[in-house]
PDB file of C-alpha atoms in Angstrom:
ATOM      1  CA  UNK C   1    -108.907 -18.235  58.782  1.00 42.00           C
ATOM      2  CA  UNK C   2    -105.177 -18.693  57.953  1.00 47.00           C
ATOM      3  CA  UNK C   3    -102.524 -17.083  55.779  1.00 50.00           C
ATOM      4  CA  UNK C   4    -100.092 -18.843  53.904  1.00 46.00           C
ATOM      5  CA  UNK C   5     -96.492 -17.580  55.260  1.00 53.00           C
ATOM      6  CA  UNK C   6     -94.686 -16.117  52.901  1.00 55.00           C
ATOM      7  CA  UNK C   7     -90.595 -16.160  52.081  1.00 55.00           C
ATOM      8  CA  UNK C   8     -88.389 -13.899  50.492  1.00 56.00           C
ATOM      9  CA  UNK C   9     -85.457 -15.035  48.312  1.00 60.00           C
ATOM     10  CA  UNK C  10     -81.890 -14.986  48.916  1.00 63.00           C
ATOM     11  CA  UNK C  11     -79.342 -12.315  47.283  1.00 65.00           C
ATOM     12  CA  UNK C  12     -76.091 -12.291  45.892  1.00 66.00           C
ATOM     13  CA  UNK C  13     -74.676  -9.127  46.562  1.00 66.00           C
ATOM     14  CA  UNK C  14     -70.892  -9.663  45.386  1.00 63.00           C
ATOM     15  CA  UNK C  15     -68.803 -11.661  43.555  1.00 71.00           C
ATOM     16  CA  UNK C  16     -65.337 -11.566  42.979  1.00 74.00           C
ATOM     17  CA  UNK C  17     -62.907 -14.415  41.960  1.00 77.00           C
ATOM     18  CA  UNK C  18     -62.396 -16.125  44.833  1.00 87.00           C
ATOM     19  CA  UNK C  19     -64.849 -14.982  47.158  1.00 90.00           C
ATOM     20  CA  UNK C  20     -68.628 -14.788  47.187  1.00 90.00           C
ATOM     21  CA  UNK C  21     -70.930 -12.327  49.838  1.00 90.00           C
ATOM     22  CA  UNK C  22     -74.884 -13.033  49.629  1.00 88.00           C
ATOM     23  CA  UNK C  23     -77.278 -11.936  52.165  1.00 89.00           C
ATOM     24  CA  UNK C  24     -81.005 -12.963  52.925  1.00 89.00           C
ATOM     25  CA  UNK C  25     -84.009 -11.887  54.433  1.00 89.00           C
ATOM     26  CA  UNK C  26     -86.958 -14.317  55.580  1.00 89.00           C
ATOM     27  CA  UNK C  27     -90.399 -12.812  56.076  1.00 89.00           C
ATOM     28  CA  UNK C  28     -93.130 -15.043  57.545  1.00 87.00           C
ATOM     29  CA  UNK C  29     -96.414 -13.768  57.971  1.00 87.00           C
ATOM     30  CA  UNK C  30     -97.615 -15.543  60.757  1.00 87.00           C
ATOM     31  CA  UNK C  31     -99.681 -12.950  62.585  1.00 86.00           C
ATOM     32  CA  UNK C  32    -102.455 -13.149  61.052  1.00 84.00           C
ATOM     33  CA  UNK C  33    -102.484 -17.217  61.138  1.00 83.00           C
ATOM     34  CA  UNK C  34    -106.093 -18.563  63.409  1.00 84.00           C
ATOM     35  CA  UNK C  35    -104.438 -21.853  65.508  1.00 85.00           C
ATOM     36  CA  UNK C  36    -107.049 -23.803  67.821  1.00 86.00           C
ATOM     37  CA  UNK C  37    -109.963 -20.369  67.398  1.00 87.00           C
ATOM     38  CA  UNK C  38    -107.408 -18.356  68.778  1.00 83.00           C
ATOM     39  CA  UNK C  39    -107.190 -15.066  66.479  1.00 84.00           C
ATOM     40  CA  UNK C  40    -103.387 -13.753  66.379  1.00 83.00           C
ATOM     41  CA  UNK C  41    -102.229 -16.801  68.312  1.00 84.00           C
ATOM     42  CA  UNK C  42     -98.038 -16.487  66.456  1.00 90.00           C
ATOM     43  CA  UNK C  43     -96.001 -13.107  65.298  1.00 90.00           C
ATOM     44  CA  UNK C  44     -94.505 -12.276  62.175  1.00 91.00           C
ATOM     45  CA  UNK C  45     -91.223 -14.431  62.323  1.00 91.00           C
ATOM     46  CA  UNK C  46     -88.453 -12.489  60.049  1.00 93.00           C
ATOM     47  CA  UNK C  47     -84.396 -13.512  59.578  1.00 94.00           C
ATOM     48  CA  UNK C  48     -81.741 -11.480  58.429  1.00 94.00           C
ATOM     49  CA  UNK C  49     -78.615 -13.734  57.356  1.00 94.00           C
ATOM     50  CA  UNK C  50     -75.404 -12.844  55.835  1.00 94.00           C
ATOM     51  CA  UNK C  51     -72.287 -14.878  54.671  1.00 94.00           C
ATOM     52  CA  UNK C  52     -69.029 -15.131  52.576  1.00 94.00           C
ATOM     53  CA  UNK C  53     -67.375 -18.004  51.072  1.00 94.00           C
ATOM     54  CA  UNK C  54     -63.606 -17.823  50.221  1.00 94.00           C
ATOM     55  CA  UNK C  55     -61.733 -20.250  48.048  1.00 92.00           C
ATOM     56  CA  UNK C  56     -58.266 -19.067  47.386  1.00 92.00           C
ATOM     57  CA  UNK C  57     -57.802 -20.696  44.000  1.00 87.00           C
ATOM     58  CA  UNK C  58     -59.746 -22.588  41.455  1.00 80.00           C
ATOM     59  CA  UNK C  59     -56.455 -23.009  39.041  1.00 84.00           C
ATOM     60  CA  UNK C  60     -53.690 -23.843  41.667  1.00 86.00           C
ATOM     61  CA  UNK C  61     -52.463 -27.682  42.163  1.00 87.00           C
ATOM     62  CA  UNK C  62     -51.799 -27.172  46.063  1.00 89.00           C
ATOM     63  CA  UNK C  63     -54.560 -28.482  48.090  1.00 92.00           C
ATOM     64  CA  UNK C  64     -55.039 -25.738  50.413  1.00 91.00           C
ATOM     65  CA  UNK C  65     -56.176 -23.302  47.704  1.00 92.00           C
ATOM     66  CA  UNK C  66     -59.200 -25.549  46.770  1.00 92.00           C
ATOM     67  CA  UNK C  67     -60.475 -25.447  50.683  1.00 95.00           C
ATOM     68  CA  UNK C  68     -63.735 -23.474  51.112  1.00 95.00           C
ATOM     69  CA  UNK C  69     -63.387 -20.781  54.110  1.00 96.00           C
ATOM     70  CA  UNK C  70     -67.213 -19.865  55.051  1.00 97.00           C
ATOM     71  CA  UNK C  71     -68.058 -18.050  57.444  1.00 97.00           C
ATOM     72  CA  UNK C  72     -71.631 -15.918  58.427  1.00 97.00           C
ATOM     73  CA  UNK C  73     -74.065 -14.980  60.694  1.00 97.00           C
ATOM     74  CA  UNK C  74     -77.612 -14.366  61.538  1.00 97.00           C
ATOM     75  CA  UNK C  75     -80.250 -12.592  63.340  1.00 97.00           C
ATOM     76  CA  UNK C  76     -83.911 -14.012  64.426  1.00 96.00           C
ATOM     77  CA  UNK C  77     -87.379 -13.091  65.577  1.00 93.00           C
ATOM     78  CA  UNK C  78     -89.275 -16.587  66.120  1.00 90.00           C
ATOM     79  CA  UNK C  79     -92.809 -16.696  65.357  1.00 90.00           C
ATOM     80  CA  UNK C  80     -94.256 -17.429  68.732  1.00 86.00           C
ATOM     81  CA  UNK C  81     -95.573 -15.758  71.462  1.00 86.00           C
ATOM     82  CA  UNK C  82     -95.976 -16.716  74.859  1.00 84.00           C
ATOM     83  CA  UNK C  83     -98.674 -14.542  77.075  1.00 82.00           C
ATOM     84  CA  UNK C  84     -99.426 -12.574  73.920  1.00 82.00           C
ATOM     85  CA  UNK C  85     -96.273 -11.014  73.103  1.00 84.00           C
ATOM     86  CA  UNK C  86     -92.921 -12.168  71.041  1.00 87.00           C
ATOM     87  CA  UNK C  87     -91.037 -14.645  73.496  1.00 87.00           C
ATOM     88  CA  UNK C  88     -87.461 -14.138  72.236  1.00 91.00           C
ATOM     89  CA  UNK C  89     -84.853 -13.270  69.875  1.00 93.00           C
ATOM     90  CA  UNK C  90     -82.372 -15.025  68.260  1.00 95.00           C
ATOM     91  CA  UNK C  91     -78.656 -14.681  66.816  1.00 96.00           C
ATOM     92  CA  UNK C  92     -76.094 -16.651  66.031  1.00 97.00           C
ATOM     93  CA  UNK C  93     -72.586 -16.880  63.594  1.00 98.00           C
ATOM     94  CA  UNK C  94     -70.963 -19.610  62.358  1.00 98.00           C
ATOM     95  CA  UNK C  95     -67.698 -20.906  60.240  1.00 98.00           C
ATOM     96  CA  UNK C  96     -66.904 -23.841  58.293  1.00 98.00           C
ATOM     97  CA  UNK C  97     -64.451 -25.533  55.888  1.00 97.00           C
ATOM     98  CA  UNK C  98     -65.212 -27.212  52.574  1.00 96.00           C
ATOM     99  CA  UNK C  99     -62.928 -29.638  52.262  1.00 97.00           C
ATOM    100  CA  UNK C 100     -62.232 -31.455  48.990  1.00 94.00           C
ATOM    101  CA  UNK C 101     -62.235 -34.703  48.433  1.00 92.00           C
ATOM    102  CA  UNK C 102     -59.142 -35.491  46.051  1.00 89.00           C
ATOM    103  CA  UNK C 103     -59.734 -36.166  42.149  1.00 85.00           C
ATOM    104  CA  UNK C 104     -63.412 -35.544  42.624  1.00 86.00           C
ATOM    105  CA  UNK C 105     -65.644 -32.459  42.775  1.00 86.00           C
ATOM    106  CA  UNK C 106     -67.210 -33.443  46.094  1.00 91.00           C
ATOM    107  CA  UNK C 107     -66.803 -31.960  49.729  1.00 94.00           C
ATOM    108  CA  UNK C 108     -66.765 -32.697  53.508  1.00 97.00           C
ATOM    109  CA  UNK C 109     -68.061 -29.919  54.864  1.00 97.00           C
ATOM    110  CA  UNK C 110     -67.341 -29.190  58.606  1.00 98.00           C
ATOM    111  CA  UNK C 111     -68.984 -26.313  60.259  1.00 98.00           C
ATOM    112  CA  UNK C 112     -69.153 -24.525  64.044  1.00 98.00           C
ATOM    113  CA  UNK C 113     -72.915 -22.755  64.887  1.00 98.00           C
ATOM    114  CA  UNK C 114     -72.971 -20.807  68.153  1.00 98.00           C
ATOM    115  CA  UNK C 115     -76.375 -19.733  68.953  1.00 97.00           C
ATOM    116  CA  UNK C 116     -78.014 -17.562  71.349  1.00 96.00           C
ATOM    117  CA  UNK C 117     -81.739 -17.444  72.463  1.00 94.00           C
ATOM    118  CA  UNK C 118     -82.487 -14.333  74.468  1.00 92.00           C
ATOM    119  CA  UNK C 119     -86.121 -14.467  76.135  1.00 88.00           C
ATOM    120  CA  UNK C 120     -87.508 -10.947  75.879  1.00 85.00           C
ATOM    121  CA  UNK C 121     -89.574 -11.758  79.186  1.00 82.00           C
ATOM    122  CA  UNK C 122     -88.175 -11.249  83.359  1.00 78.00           C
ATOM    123  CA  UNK C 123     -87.562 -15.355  84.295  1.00 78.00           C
ATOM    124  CA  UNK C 124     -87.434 -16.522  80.794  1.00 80.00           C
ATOM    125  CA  UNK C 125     -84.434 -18.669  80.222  1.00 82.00           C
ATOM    126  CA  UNK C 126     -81.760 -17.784  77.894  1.00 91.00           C
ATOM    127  CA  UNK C 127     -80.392 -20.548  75.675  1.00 94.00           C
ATOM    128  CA  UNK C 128     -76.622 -20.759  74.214  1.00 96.00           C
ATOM    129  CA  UNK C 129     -75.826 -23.721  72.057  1.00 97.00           C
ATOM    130  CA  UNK C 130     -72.762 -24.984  70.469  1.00 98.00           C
ATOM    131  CA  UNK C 131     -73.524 -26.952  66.472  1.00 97.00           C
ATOM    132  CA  UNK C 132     -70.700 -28.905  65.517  1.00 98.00           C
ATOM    133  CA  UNK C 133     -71.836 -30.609  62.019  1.00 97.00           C
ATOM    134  CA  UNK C 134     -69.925 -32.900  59.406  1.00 98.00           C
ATOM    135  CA  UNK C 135     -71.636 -33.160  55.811  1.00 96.00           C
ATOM    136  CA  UNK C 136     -71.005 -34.796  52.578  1.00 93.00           C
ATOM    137  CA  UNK C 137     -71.633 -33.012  49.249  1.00 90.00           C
ATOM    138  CA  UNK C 138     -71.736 -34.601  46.166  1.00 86.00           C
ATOM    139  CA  UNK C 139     -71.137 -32.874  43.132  1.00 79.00           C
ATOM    140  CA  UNK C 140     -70.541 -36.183  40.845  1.00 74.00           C
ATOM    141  CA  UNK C 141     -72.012 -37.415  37.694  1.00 71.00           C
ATOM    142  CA  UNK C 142     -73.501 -40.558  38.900  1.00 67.00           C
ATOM    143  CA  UNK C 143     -77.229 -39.669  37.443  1.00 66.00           C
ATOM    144  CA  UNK C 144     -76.048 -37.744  34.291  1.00 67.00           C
ATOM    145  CA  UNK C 145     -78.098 -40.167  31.945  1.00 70.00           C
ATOM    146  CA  UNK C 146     -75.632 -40.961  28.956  1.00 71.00           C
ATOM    147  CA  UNK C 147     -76.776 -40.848  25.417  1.00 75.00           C
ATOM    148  CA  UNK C 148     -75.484 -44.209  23.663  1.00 77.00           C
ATOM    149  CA  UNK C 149     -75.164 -44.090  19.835  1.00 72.00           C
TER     150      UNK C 149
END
């Protein structure tokens, strides 16, 4: 017997001009999931994230107004167990930039993650880890399929 996890959607919760606040909360139903005919063998997993994005100006000519500030932060209870009980917790924040890539609507994104594992158990290890990450986002045209008269 096995449950199907299930997952909660994310929330806007303000808006205004320039900046944007959303939140989300992630609820996996794992405990009740049967792995190798062991009843009970994960936890629940659930994740509480929030973040804000800041863009100082859609309308201004200057560069520096069209960079994306982000910045957020989370908080984590993994699904597994380890001698039947909930082997850690989890947090972690982060901050990026979006920046854009001149006379286009696409981004390099470059973000910072710092994230702790705390084991909940005496002799578990704790974990800290540093994410340094460089993405591309495309927001071009390229498959727009054109209608030719």
């Amino acid at each position: 017997h096995s449950s199907v996890p299930r997952f909660l959607p994310s929330i806007p919760l303000f808006f205004y001009h320039s900046l944007i606040v959303g939140a989300d909360f992630n609820l996996q139903k794992w405990g009740d999931v049967t792995y190798m005919n062991q009843p009970n063998a994960f936890c629940d997993a659930m994740k509480i994230s929030v973040g804000a994005e800041y863009m100082p100006s859609r309308f201004s000519r200057s560069y520096l107004a069209h960079i994306k500030y982000r910045v957020g932060g989370y908080y984590s209870e993994p699904y597994y167990k380890i001698g039947g009980e909930r082997a850690s917790r989890e947090y972690g924040v982060t901050a990026g930039l979006g920046l854009p890539l001149p006379g286009s609507r696409s981004l390099i994104n470059v973000s910072a993650q710092y994230i702790k594992v705390h084991g909940l158990k005496a002799g578990m290890v704790d974990e800290n880890t540093l994410r340094l990450s460089i993405g591309i986002t495309f927001n071009e045209g390229w498959f727009f399929k054109r209608k030719v008269k």
